[in-house]
Short mmCIF file of C-alpha atoms in Angstrom, two decimals:
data_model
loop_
_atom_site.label_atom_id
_atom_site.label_comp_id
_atom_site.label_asym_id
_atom_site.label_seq_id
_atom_site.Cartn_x
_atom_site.Cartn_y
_atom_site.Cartn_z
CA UNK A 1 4.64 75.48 -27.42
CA UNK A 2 2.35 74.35 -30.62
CA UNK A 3 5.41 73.96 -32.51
CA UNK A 4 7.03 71.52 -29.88
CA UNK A 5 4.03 69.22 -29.64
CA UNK A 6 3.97 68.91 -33.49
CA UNK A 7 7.76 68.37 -33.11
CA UNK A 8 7.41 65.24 -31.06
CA UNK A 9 4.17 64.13 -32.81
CA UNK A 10 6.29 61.85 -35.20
CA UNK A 11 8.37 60.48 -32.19
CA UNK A 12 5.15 59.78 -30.21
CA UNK A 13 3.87 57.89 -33.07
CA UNK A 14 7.37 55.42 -33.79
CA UNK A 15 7.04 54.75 -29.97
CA UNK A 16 3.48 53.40 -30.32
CA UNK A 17 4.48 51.74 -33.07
CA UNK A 18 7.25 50.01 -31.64
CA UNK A 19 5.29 48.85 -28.65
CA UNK A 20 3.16 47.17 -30.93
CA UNK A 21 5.07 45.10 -32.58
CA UNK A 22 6.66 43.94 -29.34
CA UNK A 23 3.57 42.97 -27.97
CA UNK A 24 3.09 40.90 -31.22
CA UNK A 25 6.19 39.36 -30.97
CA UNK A 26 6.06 38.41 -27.38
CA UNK A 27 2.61 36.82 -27.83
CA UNK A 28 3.55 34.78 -30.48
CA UNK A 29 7.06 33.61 -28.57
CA UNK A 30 7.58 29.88 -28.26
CA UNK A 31 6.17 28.12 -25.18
CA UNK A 32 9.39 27.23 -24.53
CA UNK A 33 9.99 30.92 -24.03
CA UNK A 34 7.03 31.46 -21.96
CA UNK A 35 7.92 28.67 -19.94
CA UNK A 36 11.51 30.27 -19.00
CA UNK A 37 10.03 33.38 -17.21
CA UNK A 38 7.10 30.72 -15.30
CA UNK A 39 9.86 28.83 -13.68
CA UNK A 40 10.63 32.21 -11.83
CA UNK A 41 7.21 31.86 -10.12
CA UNK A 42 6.88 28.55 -8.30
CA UNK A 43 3.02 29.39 -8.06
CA UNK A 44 2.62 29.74 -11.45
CA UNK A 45 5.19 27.06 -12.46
CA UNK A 46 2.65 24.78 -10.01
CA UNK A 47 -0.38 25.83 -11.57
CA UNK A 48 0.44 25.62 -15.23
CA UNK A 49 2.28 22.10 -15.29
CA UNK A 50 0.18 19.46 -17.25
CA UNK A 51 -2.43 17.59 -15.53
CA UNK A 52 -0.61 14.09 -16.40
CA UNK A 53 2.87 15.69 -14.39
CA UNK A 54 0.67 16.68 -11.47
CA UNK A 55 -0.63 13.60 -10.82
CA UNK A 56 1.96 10.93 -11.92
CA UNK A 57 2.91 10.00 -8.14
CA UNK A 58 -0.76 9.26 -7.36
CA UNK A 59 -1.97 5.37 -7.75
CA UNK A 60 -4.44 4.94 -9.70
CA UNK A 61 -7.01 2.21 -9.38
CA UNK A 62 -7.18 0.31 -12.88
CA UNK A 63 -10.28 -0.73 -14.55
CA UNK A 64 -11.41 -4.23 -13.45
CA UNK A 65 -13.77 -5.95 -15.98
CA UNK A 66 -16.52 -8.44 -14.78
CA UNK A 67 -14.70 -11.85 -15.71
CA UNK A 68 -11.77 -10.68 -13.38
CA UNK A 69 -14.45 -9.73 -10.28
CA UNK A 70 -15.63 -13.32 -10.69
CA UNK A 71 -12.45 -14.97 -10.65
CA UNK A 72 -11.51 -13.58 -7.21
CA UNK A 73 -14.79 -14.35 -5.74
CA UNK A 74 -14.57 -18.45 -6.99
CA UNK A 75 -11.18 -17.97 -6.04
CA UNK A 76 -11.99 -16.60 -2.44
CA UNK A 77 -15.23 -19.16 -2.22
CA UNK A 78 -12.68 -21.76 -2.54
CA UNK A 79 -10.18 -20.61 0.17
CA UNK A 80 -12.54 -19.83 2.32
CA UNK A 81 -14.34 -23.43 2.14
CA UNK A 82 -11.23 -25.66 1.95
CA UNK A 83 -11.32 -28.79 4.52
CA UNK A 84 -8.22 -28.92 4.28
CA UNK A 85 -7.21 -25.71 6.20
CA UNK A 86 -7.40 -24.09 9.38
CA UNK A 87 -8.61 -20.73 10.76
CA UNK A 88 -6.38 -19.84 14.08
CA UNK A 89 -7.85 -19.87 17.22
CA UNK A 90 -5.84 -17.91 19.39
CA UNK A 91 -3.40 -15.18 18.65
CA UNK A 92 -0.89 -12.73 20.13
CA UNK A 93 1.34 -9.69 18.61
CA UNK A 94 4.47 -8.65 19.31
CA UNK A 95 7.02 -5.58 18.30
CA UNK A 96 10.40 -5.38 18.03
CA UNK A 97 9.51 -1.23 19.17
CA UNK A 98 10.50 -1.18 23.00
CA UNK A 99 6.63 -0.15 24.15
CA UNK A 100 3.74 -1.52 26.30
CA UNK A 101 2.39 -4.07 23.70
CA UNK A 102 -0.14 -5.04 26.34
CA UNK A 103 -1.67 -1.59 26.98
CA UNK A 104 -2.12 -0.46 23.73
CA UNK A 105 -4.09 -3.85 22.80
CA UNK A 106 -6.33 -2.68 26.04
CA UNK A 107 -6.59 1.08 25.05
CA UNK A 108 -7.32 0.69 21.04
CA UNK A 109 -9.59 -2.95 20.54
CA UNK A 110 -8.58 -2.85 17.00
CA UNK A 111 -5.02 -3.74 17.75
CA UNK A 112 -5.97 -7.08 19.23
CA UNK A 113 -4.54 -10.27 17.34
CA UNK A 114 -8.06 -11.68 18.06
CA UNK A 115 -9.41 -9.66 15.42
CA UNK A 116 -7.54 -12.18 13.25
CA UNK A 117 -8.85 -15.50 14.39
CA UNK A 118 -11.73 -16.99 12.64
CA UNK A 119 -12.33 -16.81 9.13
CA UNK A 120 -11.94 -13.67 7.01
CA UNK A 121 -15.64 -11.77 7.79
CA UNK A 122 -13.85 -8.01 8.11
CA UNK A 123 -12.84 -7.76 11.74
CA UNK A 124 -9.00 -7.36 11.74
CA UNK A 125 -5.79 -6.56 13.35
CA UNK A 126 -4.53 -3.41 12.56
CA UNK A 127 -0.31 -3.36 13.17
CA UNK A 128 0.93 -1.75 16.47
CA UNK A 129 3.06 0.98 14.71
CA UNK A 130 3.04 2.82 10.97
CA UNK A 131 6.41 3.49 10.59
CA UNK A 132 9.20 2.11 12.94
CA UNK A 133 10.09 -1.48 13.78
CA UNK A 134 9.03 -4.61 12.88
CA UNK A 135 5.53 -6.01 14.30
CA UNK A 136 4.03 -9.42 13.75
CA UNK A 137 0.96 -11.17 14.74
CA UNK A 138 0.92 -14.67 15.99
CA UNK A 139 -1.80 -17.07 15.22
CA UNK A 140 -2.51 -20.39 16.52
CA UNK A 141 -4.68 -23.14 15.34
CA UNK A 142 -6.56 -25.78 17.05
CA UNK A 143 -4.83 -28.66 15.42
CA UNK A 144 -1.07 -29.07 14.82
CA UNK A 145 -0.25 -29.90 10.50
CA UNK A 146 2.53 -30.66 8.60
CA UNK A 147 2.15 -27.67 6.68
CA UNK A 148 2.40 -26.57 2.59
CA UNK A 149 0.85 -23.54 2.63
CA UNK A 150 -0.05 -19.97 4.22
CA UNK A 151 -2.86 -17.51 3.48
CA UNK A 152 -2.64 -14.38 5.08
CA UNK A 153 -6.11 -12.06 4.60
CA UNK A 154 -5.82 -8.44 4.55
CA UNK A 155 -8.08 -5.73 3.69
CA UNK A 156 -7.05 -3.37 0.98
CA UNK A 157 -4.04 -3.79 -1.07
CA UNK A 158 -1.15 -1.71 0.95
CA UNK A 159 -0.31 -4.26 3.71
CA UNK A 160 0.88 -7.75 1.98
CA UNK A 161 3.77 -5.55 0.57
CA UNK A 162 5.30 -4.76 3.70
CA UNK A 163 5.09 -8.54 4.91
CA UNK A 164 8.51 -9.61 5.55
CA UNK A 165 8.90 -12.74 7.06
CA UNK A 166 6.35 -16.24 7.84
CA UNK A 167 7.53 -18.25 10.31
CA UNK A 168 6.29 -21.53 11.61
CA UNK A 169 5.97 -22.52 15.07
CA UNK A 170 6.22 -25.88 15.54
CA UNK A 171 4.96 -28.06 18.71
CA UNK A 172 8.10 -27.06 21.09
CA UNK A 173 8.03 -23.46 20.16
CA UNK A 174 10.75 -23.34 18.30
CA UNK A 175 10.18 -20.75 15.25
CA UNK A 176 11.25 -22.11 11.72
CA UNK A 177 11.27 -19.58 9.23
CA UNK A 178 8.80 -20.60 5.84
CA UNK A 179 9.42 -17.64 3.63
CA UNK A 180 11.55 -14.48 3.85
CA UNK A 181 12.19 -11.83 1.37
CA UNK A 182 10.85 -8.91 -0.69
CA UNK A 183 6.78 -8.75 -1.65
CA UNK A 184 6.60 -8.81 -5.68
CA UNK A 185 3.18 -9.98 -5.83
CA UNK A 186 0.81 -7.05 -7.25
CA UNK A 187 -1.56 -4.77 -6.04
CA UNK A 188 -4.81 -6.97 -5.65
CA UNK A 189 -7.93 -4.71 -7.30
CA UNK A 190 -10.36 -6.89 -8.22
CA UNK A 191 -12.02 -7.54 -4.51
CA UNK A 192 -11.60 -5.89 -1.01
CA UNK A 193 -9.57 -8.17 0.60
CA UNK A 194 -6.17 -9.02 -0.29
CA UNK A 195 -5.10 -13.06 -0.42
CA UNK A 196 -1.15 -12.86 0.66
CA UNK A 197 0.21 -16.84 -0.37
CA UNK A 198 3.00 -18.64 0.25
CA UNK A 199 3.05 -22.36 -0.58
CA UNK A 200 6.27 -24.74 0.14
CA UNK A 201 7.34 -28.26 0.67
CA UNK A 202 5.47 -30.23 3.33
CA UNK A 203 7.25 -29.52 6.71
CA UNK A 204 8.56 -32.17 8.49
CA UNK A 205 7.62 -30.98 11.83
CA UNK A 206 3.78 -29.78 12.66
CA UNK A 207 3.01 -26.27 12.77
CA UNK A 208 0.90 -24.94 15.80
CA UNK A 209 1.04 -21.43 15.01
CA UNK A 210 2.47 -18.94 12.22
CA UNK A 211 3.89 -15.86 12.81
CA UNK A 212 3.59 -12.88 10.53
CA UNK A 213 6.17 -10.15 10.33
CA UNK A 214 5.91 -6.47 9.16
CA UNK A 215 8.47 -4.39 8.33
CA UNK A 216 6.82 -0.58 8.96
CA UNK A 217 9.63 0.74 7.50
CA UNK A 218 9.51 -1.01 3.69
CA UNK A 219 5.50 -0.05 3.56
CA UNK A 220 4.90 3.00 6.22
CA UNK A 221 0.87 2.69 7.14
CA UNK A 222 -2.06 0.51 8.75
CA UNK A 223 -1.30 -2.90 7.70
CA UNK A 224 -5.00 -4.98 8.76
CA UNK A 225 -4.99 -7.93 8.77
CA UNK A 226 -8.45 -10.32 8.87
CA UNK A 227 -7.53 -13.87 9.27
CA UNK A 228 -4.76 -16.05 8.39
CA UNK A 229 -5.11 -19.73 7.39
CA UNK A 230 -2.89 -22.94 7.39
CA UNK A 231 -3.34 -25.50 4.99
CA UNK A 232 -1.65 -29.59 5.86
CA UNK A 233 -2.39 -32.85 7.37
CA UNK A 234 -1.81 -33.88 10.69
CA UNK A 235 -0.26 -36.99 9.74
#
């Protein structure tokens, strides 16, 4: 039996040896290798991806300097005391979603277009559905204008984007559209509140209220909005 285990002494020993060197040689393999038998594990694919891959779908909120904080706010103080626009006074809302408009205005207060009359001082109207439909808000002002300009106020930066449509209402109720199309305007990060602003040739009929329309679809979410203002003459 001695002589056997001395016999495979020298085969025992090439064996270790061998091991060895493929250890070495798989722990210095490419991390393109190494990468090859991770994709069989989604867990482990998952957990060693970069950091930059992980989070590339997340927005991030950029830097804003000082200078840039104090343009908005002269920029706000001015909208906000222009005589030469109106805050609405009354307001409805409206979906194109076949549901009780009316009871879900009395069942959730933040829903109610009144939220949105007044100037912009953080009570809003938060849209009737996330994802399905079109909603809009009505607002109406105490004095009928010959309108150049909108400025729809919403909290956060999310909502303008999924603005659709302005219409005009003029005196008869008949609805004249102002501005349709696609939101380019950027994300607004240097305040709270969000200035959405349309400006266009003087209307030749006065506007008594404007109508804002959300497409839920283009921008799923809450969409709140705090005030919208109309600025023309009345003559």
């Amino acid at each position: 039996m001695n002589k056997t285990i001395w016999a495979l002494m020298p085969l025992c020993a090439a064996l270790t040896m061998g091991l060895g060197a493929c250890s070495e040689r798989l722990s210095l393999a490419p991390a393109g290798e190494g990468s090859k038998n991770a994709a069989a594990d989604p867990v482990a694919s998952e957990a060693e991806a970069p950091a930059d891959l992980q989070v590339a779908t997340l927005p991030e909120t950029p830097a804003v300097d000082d200078a840039s904080r104090l343009e908005y706010e002269t920029m706000e103080e001015r909208y906000m005391a222009d005589t030469g626009a109106q805050w609405g006074v009354q307001a409805t809302t409206g979906s194109s979603v076949g549901d009780n408009v009316a009871a879900q205005v009395v069942s959730d207060p933040e829903r109610s277009p009144m939220n949105a009359t007044g100037p912009a001082n953080g009570n809003t109207w938060r849209n009737l559905h996330d994802a399905e439909g079109l909603d809009w808000l009505t607002v109406t002002y105490a004095q009928p204008v010959h309108a150049t300009e909108v400025r729809v106020v919403l909290r956060g930066q999310v909502g303008p984007r999924a603005i659709t449509r302005l219409d005009a209402i003029d005196e008869t109720g008949q609805p004249h559209t102002l501005w349709a199309g696609d939101v380019g305007d950027p994300p607004e990060w240097r305040g709270d509140r969000t200035w959405f602003i349309r400006k266009f040739e003087r209307t030749p009929f006065k506007v008594a209220s404007v109508r804002v329309v959300f497409a839920n679809k283009v921008v799923p979410g809450v969409k709140l909005v705090d005030a919208v203002q109309v600025v023309g003459r009345p003559g």
